[in-house]
CSV table of C-alpha atoms and ligand atoms in Angstrom, one decimal:
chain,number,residue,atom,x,y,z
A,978,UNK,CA,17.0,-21.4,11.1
A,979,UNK,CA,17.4,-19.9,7.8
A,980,UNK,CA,15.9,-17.2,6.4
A,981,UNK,CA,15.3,-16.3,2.2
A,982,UNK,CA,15.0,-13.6,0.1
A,983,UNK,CA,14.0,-14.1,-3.6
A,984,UNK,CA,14.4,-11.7,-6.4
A,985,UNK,CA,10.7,-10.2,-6.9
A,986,UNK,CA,9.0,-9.8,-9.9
A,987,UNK,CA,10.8,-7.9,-13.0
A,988,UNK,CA,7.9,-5.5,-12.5
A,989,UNK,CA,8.7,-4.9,-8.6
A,990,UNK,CA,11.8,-2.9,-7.7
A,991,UNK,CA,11.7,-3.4,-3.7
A,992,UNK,CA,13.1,-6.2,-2.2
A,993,UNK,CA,11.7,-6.9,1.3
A,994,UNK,CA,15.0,-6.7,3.4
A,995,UNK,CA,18.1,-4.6,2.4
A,996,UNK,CA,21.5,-5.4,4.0
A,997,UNK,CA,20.7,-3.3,7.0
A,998,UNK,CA,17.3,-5.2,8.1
A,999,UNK,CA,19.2,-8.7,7.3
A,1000,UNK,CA,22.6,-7.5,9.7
A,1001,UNK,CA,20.3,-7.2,12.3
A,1002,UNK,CA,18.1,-10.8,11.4
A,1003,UNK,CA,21.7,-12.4,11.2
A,1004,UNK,CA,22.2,-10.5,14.9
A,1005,UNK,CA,19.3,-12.7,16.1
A,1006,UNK,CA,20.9,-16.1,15.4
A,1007,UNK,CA,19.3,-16.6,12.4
A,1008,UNK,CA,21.5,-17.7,9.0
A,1009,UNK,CA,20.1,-15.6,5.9
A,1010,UNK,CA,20.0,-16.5,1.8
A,1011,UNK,CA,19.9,-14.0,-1.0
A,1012,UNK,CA,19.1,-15.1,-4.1
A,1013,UNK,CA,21.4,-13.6,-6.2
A,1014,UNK,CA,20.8,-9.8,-7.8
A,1015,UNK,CA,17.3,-9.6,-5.2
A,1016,UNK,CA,18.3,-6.6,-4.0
A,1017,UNK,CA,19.9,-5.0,-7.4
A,1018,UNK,CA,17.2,-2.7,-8.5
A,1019,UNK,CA,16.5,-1.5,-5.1
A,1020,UNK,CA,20.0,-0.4,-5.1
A,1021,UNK,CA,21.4,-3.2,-2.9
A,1022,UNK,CA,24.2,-5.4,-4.6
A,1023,UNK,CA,25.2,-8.8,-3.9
A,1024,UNK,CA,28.5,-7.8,-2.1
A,1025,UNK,CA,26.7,-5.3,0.2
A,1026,UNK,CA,24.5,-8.4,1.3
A,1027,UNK,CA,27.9,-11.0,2.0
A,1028,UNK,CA,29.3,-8.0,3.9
A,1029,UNK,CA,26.8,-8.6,6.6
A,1030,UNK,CA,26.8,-12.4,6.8
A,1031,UNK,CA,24.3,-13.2,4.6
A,1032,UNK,CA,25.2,-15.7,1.4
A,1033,UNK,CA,24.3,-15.2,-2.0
A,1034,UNK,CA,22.7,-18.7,-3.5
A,1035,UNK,CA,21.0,-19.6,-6.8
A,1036,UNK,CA,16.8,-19.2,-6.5
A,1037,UNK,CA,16.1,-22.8,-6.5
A,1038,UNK,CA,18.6,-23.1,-3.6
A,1039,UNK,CA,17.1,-20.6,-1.9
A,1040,UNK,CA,13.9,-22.2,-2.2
A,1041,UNK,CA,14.9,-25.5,-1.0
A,1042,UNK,CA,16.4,-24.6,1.9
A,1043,UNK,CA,15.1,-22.1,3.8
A,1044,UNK,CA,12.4,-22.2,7.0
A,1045,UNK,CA,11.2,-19.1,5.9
A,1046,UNK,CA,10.4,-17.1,3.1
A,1047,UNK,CA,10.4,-13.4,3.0
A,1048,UNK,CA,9.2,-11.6,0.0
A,1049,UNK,CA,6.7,-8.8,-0.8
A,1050,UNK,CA,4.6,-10.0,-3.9
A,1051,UNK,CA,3.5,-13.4,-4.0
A,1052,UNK,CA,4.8,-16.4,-5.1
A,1053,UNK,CA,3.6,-18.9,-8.2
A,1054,UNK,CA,2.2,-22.2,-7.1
A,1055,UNK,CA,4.6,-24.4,-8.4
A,1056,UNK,CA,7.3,-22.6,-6.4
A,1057,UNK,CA,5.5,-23.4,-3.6
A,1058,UNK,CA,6.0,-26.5,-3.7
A,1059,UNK,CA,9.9,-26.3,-4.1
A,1060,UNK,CA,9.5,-24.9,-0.3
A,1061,UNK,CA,10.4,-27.6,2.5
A,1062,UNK,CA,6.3,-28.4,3.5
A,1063,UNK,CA,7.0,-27.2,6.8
A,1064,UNK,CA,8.9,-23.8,6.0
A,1065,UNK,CA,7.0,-20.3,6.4
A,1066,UNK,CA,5.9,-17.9,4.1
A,1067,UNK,CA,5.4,-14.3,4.6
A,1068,UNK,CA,4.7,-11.9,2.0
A,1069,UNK,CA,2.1,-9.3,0.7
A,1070,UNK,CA,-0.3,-12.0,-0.7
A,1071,UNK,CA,-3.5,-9.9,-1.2
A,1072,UNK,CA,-5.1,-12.9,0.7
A,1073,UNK,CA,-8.8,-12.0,0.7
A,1074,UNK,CA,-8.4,-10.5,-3.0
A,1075,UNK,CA,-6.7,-13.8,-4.4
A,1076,UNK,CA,-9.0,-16.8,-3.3
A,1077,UNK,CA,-7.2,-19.2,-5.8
A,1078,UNK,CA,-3.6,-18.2,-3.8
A,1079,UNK,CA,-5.1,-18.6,-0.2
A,1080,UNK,CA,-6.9,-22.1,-1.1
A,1081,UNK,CA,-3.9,-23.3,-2.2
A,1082,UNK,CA,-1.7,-22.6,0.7
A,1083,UNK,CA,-4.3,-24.1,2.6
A,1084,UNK,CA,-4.6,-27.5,0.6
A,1085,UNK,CA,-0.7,-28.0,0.6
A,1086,UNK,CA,-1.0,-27.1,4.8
A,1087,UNK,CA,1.5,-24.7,4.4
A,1088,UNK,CA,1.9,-21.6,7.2
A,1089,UNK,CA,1.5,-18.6,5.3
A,1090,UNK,CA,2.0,-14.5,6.4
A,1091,UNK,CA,-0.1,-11.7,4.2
A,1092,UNK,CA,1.4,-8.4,6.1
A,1093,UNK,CA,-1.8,-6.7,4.6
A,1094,UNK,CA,-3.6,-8.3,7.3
A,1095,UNK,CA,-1.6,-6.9,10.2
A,1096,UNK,CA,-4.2,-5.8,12.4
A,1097,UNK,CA,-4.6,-2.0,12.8
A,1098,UNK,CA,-3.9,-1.7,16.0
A,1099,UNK,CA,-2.0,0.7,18.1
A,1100,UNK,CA,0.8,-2.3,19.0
A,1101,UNK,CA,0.8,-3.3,15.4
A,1102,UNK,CA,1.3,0.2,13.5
A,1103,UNK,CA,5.4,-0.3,13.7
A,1104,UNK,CA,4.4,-3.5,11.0
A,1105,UNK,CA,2.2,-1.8,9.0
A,1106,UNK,CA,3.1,-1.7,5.5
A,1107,UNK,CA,0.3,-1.0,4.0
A,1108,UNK,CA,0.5,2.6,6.0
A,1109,UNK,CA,4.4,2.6,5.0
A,1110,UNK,CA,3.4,1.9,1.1
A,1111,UNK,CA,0.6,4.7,1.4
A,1112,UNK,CA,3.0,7.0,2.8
A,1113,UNK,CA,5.5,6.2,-0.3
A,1114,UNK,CA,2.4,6.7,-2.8
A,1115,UNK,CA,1.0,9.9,-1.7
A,1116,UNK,CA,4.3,11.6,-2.1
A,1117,UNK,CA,5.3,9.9,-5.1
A,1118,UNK,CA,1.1,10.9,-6.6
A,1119,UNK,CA,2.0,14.5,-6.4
A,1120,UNK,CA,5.6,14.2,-7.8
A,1121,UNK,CA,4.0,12.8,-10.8
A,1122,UNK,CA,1.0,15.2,-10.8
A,1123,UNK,CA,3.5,18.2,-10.8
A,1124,UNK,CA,5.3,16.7,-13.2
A,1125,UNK,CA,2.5,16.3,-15.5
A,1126,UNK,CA,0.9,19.5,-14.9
A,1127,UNK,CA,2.0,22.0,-17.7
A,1128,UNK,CA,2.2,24.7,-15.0
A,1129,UNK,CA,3.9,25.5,-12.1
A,1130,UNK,CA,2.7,24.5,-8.0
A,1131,UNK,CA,3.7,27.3,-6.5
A,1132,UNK,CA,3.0,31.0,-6.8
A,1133,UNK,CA,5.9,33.2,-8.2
A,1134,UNK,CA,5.9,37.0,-8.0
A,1135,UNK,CA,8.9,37.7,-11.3
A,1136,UNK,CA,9.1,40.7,-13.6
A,1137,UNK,CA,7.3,38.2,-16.4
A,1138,UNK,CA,4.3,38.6,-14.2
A,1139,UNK,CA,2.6,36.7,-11.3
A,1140,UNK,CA,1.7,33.0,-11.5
A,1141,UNK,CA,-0.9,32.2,-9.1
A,1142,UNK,CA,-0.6,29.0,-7.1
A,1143,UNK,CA,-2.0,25.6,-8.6
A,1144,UNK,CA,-5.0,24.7,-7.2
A,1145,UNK,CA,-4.9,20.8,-5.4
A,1146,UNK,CA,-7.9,18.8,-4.6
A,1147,UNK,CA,-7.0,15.5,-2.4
A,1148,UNK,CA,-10.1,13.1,-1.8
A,1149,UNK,CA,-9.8,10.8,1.1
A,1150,UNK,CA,-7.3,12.2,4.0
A,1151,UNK,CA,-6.5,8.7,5.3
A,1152,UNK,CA,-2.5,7.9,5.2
A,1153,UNK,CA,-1.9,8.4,1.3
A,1154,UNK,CA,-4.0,11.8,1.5
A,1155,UNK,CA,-2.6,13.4,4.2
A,1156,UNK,CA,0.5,12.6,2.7
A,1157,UNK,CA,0.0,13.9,-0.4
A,1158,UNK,CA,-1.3,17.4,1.2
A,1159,UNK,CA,1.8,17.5,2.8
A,1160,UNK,CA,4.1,17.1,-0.3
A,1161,UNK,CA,1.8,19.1,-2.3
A,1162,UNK,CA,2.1,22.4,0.5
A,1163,UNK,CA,5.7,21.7,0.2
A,1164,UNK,CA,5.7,22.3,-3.4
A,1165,UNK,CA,3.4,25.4,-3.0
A,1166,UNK,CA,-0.1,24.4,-4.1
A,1167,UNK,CA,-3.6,25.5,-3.1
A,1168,UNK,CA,-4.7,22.4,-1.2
A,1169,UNK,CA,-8.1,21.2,-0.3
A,1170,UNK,CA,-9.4,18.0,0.5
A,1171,UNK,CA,-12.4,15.5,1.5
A,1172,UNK,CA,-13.1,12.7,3.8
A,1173,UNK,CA,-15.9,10.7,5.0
A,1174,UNK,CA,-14.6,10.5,8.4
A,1175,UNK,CA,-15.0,13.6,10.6
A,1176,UNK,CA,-11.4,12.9,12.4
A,1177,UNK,CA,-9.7,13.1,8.9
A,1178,UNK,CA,-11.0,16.6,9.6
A,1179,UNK,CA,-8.3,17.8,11.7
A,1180,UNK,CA,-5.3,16.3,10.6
A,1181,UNK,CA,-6.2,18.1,7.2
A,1182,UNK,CA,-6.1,21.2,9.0
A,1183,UNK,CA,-3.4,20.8,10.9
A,1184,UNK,CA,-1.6,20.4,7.4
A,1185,UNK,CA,-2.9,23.7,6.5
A,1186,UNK,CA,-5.4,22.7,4.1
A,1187,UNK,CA,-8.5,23.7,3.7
A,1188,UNK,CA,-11.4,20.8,4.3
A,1189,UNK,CA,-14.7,20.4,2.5
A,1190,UNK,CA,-17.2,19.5,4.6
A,1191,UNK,CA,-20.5,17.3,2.7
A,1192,UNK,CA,-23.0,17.1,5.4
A,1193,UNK,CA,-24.5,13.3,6.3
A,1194,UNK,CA,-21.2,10.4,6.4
A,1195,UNK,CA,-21.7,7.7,7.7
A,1196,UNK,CA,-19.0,6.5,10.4
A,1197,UNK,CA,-19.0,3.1,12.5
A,1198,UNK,CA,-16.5,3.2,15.0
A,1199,UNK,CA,-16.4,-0.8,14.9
A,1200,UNK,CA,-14.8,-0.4,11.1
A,1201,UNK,CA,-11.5,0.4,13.9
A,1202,UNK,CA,-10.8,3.8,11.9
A,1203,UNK,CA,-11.5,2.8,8.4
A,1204,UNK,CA,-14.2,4.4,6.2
A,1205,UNK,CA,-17.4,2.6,5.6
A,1206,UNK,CA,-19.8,2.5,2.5
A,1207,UNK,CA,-22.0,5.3,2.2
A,1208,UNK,CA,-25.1,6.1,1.2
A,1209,UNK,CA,-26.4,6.5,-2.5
A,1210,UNK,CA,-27.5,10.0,-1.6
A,1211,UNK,CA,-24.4,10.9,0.0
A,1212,UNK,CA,-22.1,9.4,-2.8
A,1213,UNK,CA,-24.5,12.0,-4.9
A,1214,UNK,CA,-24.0,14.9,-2.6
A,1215,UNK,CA,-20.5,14.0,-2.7
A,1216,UNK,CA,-20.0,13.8,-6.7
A,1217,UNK,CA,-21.5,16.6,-6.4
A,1218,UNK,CA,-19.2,19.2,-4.3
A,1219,UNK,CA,-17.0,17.1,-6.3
A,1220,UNK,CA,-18.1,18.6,-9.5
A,1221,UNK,CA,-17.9,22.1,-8.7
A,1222,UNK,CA,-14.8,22.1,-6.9
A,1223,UNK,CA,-12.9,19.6,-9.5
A,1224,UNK,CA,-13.9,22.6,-12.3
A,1225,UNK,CA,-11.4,25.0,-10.5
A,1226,UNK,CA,-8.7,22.7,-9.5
A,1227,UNK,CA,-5.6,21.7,-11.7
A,1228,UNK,CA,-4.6,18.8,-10.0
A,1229,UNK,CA,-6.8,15.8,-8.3
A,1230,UNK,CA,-5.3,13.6,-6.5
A,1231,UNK,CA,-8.0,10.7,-4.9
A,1232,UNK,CA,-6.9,7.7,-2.4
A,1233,UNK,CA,-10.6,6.4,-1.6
A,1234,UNK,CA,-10.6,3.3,-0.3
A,1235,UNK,CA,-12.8,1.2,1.3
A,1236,UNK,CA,-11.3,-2.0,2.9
A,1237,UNK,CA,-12.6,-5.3,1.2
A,1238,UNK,CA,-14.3,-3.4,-1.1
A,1239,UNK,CA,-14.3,-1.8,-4.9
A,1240,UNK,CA,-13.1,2.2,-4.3
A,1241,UNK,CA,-16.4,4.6,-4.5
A,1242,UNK,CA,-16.6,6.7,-7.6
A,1243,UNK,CA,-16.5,10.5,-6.8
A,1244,UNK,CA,-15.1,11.4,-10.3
A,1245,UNK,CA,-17.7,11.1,-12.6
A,1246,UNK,CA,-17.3,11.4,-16.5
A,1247,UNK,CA,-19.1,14.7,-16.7
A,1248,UNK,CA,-16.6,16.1,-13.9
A,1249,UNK,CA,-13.9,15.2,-16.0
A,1250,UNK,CA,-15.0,16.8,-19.1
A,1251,UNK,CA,-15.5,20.0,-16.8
A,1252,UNK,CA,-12.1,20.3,-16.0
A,1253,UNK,CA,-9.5,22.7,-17.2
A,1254,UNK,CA,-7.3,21.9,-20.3
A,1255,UNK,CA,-4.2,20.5,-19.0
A,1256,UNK,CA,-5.3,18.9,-15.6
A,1257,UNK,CA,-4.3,16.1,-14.2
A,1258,UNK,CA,-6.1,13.5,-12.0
A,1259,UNK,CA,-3.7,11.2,-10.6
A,1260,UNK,CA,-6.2,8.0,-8.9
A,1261,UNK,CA,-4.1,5.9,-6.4
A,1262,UNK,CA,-7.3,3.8,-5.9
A,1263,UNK,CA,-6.6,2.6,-9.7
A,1264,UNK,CA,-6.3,-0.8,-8.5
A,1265,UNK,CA,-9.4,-1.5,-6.4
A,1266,UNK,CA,-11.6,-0.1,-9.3
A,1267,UNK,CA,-10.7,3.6,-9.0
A,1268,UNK,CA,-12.3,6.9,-8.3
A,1269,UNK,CA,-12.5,7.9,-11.7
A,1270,UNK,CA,-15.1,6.8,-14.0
A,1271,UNK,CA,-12.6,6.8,-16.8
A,1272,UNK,CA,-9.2,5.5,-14.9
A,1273,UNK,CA,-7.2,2.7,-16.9
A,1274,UNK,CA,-5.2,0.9,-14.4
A,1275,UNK,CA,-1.7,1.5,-15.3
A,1276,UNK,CA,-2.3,3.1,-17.8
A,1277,UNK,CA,-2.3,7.3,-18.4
A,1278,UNK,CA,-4.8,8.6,-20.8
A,1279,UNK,CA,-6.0,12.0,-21.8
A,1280,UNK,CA,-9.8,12.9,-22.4
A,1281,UNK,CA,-10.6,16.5,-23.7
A,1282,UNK,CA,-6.6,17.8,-22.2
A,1283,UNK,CA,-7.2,16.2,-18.7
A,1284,UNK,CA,-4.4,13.7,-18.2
A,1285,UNK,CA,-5.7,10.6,-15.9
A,1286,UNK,CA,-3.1,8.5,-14.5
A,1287,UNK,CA,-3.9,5.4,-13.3
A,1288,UNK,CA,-1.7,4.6,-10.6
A,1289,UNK,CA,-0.4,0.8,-10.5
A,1290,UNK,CA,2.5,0.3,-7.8
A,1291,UNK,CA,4.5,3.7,-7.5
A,1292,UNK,CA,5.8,2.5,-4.2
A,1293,UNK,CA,8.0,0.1,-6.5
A,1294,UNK,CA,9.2,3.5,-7.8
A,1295,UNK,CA,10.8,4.8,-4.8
A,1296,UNK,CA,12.6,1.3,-4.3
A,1297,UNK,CA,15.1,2.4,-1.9
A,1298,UNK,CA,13.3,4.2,1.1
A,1299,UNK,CA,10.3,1.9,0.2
A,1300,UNK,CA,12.5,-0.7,0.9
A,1301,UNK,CA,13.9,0.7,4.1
A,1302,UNK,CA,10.6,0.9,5.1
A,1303,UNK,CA,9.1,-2.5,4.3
A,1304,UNK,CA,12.2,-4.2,6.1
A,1305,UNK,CA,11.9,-2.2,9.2
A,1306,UNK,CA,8.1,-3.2,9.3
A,1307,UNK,CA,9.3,-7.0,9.0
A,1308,UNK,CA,11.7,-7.0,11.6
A,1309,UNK,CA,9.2,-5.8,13.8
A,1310,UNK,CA,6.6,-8.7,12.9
A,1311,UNK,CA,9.6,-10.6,12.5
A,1312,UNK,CA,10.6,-10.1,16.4
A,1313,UNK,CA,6.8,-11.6,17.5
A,1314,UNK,CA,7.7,-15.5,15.4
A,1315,UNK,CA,11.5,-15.2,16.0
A,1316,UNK,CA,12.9,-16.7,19.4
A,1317,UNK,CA,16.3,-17.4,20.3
A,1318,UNK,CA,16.7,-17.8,16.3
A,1319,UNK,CA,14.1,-20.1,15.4
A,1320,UNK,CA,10.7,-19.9,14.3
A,1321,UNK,CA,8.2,-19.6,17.1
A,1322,UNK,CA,4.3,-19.0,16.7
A,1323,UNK,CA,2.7,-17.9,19.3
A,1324,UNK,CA,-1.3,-17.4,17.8
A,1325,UNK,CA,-2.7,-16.2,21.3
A,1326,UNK,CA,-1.3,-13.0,20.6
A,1327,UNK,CA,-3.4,-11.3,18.4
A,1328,UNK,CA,-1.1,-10.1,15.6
A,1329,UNK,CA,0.6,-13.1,14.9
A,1330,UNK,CA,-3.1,-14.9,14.7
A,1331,UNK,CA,-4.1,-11.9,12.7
A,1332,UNK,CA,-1.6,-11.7,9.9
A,1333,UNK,CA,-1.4,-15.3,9.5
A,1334,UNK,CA,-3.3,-16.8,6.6
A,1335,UNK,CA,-3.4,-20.4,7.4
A,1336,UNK,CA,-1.6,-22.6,9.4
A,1337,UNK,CA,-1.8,-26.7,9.0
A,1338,UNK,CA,-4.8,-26.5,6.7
A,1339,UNK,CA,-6.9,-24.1,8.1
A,1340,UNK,CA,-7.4,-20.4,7.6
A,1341,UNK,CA,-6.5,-18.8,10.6
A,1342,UNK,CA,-7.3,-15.0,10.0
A,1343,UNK,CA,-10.8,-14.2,11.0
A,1344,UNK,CA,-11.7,-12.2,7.5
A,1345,UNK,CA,-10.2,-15.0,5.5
A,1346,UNK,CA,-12.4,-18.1,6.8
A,1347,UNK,CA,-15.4,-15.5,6.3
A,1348,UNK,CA,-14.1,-15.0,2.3
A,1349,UNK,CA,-13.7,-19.0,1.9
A,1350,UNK,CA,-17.5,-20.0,3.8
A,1351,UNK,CA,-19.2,-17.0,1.1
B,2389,NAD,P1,-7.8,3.6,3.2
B,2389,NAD,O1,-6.6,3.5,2.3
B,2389,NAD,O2,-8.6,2.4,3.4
B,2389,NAD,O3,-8.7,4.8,2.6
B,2389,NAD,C1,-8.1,6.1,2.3
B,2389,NAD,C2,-9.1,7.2,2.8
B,2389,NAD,O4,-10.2,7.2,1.9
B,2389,NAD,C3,-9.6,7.1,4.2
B,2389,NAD,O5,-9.2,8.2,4.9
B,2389,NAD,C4,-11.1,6.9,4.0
B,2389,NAD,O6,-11.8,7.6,5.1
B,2389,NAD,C5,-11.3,7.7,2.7
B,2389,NAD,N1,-12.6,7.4,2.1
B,2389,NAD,C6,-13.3,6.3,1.9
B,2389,NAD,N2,-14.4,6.5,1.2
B,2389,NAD,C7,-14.5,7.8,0.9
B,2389,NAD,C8,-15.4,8.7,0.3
B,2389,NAD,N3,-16.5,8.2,-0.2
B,2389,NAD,N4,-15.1,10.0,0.2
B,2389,NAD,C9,-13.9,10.5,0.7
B,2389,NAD,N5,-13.0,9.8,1.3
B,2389,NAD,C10,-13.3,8.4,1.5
B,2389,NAD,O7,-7.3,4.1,4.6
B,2389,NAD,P2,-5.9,4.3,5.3
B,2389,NAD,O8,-5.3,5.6,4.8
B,2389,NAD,O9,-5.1,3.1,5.2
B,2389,NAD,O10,-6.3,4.5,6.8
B,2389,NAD,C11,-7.4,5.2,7.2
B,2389,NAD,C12,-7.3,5.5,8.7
B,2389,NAD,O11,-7.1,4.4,9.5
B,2389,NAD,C13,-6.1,6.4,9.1
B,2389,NAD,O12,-6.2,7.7,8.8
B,2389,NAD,C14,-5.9,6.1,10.5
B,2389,NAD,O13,-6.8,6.8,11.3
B,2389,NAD,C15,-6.3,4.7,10.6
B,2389,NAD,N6,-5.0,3.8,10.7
B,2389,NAD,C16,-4.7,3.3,11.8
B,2389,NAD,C17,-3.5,2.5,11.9
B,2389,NAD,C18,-3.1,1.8,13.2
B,2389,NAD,O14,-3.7,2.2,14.2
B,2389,NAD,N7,-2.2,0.9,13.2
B,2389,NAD,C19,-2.7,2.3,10.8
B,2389,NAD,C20,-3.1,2.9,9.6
B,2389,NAD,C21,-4.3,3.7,9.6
């Protein structure tokens, strides 16, 4: 069988397999096509791709003849189509968040892979990009917090005086978060943090942080480890603590997210405006509607000397170990629908069933028949 890789977006600098993931693909039988330059801007040139068997063809080539398709952002329709009908797609398709897409896929009866939908499972964490990208993000939010902050992180005794440590405030301690504490003790800074769920409790102290505790969360142990929405009063209690802690920090970093749904607000306006001159909030949950009441996706804006970035794809800014990552999480999906170099899918087992989109004309993840019956 053979396996492609297009050139991504001009926006997106990763590329889903860098010559080290495709020697080992090419190790499993399997014959792989680069189109030419896909792996430039994550640092991986055409030559470093040939040296490990793989041949460099034109993008229309590549779509023609592969039998499956790996990439990270999705593909336009009408390229699609220029896929053999039976060929396999995998990518990071946002599948429940981009109906038209999914519908699509289905219509044509193409077999389509969304690795957001990996199932969160214990067996399944080795293909988990989504923890991979948060792990990328959270390091990369603080980088550009520090960066930003017209002050320094960590506390300096020198013979111009003492500079006290900056003051960090991370909300939500899921993978992004606890990342971000870490990077952010690294640096030096005062670090506290919130969470909904009591377990995120621990790991933030384990980090050395400090937690702060709002009484009332709700938790559901069948969400399988993922927050759930909360109550009005306890998003109030919660914007809140918020308030009076944000007043006294210099840098906020949030990662809020609820899956399937728009991020909870815990920055409100009047928090922002009760922030220090010079602040920074830096809102990773930009895209699903962010935890700032005055975030701009993409966009960084300043309201009364607070800075507020709103974080788009920063993973795409750490292309190389970003990269590294996404293509070792591949190759391990990769090994459950590879046998004996050729495509083999087996949808008893429960992650295959679970990443995969459709599969001749019907939806086969659970959560995306549910999106296309509402
Ligand atoms: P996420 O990106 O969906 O959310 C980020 C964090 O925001 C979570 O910790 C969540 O609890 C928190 N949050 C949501 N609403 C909040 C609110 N109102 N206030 C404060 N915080 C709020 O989650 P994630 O980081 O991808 O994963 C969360 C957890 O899932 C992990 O910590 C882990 O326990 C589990 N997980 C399991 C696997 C696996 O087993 N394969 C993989 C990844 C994550």
């Amino acid at each position: 069988m053979t396996i492609g890789i297009l050139k991504e977006p001009q926006e997106e600098a990763r590329v889903a397999l860098l010559p080290e993931a495709v020697k080992t693909l090419i190790s499993w039988g399997t014959q792989v096509i680069i189109e030419s330059d896909a792996g430039l801007s994550a640092f991986a040139d055409n030559p470093s791709y040939v040296a490990v068997g793989a041949s460099i063809k034109s993008r229309e080539e590549v779509l023609a003849e592969s039998d499956m398709i790996c990439g990270i952002q999705p593909l336009l329709q009408e390229e699609i189509l220029k896929m053999k009908p039976e060929s396999v797609l995998l990518g990071q398709m946002g599948a429940l968040f981009n109906p038209d897409l999914t519908k699509f896929l289905i219509k044509e009866k193409r077999t389509a892979f969304s690795m957001e939908l990996v199932p969160r499972t214990t067996r399944a964490q080795s293909m988990d990009v989504l923890s991979s990208m948060a792990t990328v993000t959270g390091y990369k939010a603080v980088l550009l917090a520090a960066s930003s902050l017209p002050r320094f992180f960590p506390m300096f005794m020198t013979a111009a005086g003492s500079i006290t440590p900056a003051k960090v405030l991370i909300l939500g301690a899921g993978v992004a978060g606890l990342q971000a504490i870490a990077t952010a003790k690294r640096l030096g800074g005062s670090v506290s943090a919130f969470d909904v769920r009591q377990a995120a409790k621990e790991e933030v102290l384990s980090l050395g942080a400090k937690f702060v505790d709002v009484e009332g969360a709700k938790e559901d142990k069948a969400a399988g480890g993922y927050a759930v929405e909360q109550t009005p009063e306890f998003i109030q209690k919660q914007k809140d603590t918020i308030h009076e802690y944000a007043a006294k920090s210099d840098v906020i970093i949030t990662t809020a997210q609820i899956p399937g749904r728009k991020a909870p607000l815990l920055v409100e306006e009047r928090t922002v405006l009760a922030m220090k001159p010079g602040s920074v909030i830096v809102d990773l949950a930009a895209s699903s509607g962010g935890n700032c009441a005055l975030t701009q996706p993409d966009k960084s804006i300043e309201i009364n000397g607070v800075k507020i970035i709103g974080v788009g794809n920063i993973a795409s800014e750490l292309p190389q170990d970003a990269s590294k990552m996404y293509g070792k999480n591949y190759l391990n999906f990769l090994k459950l629908i590879i046998k004996d170099g050729e495509i083999n899918l087996n949808f008893e087992d429960d992650i295959v069933k679970g990443t995969c989109v459709c599969h001749a004309g019907e939806a086969v993840n659970s959560r995306i028949s549910e999106m296309l019956t509402k």
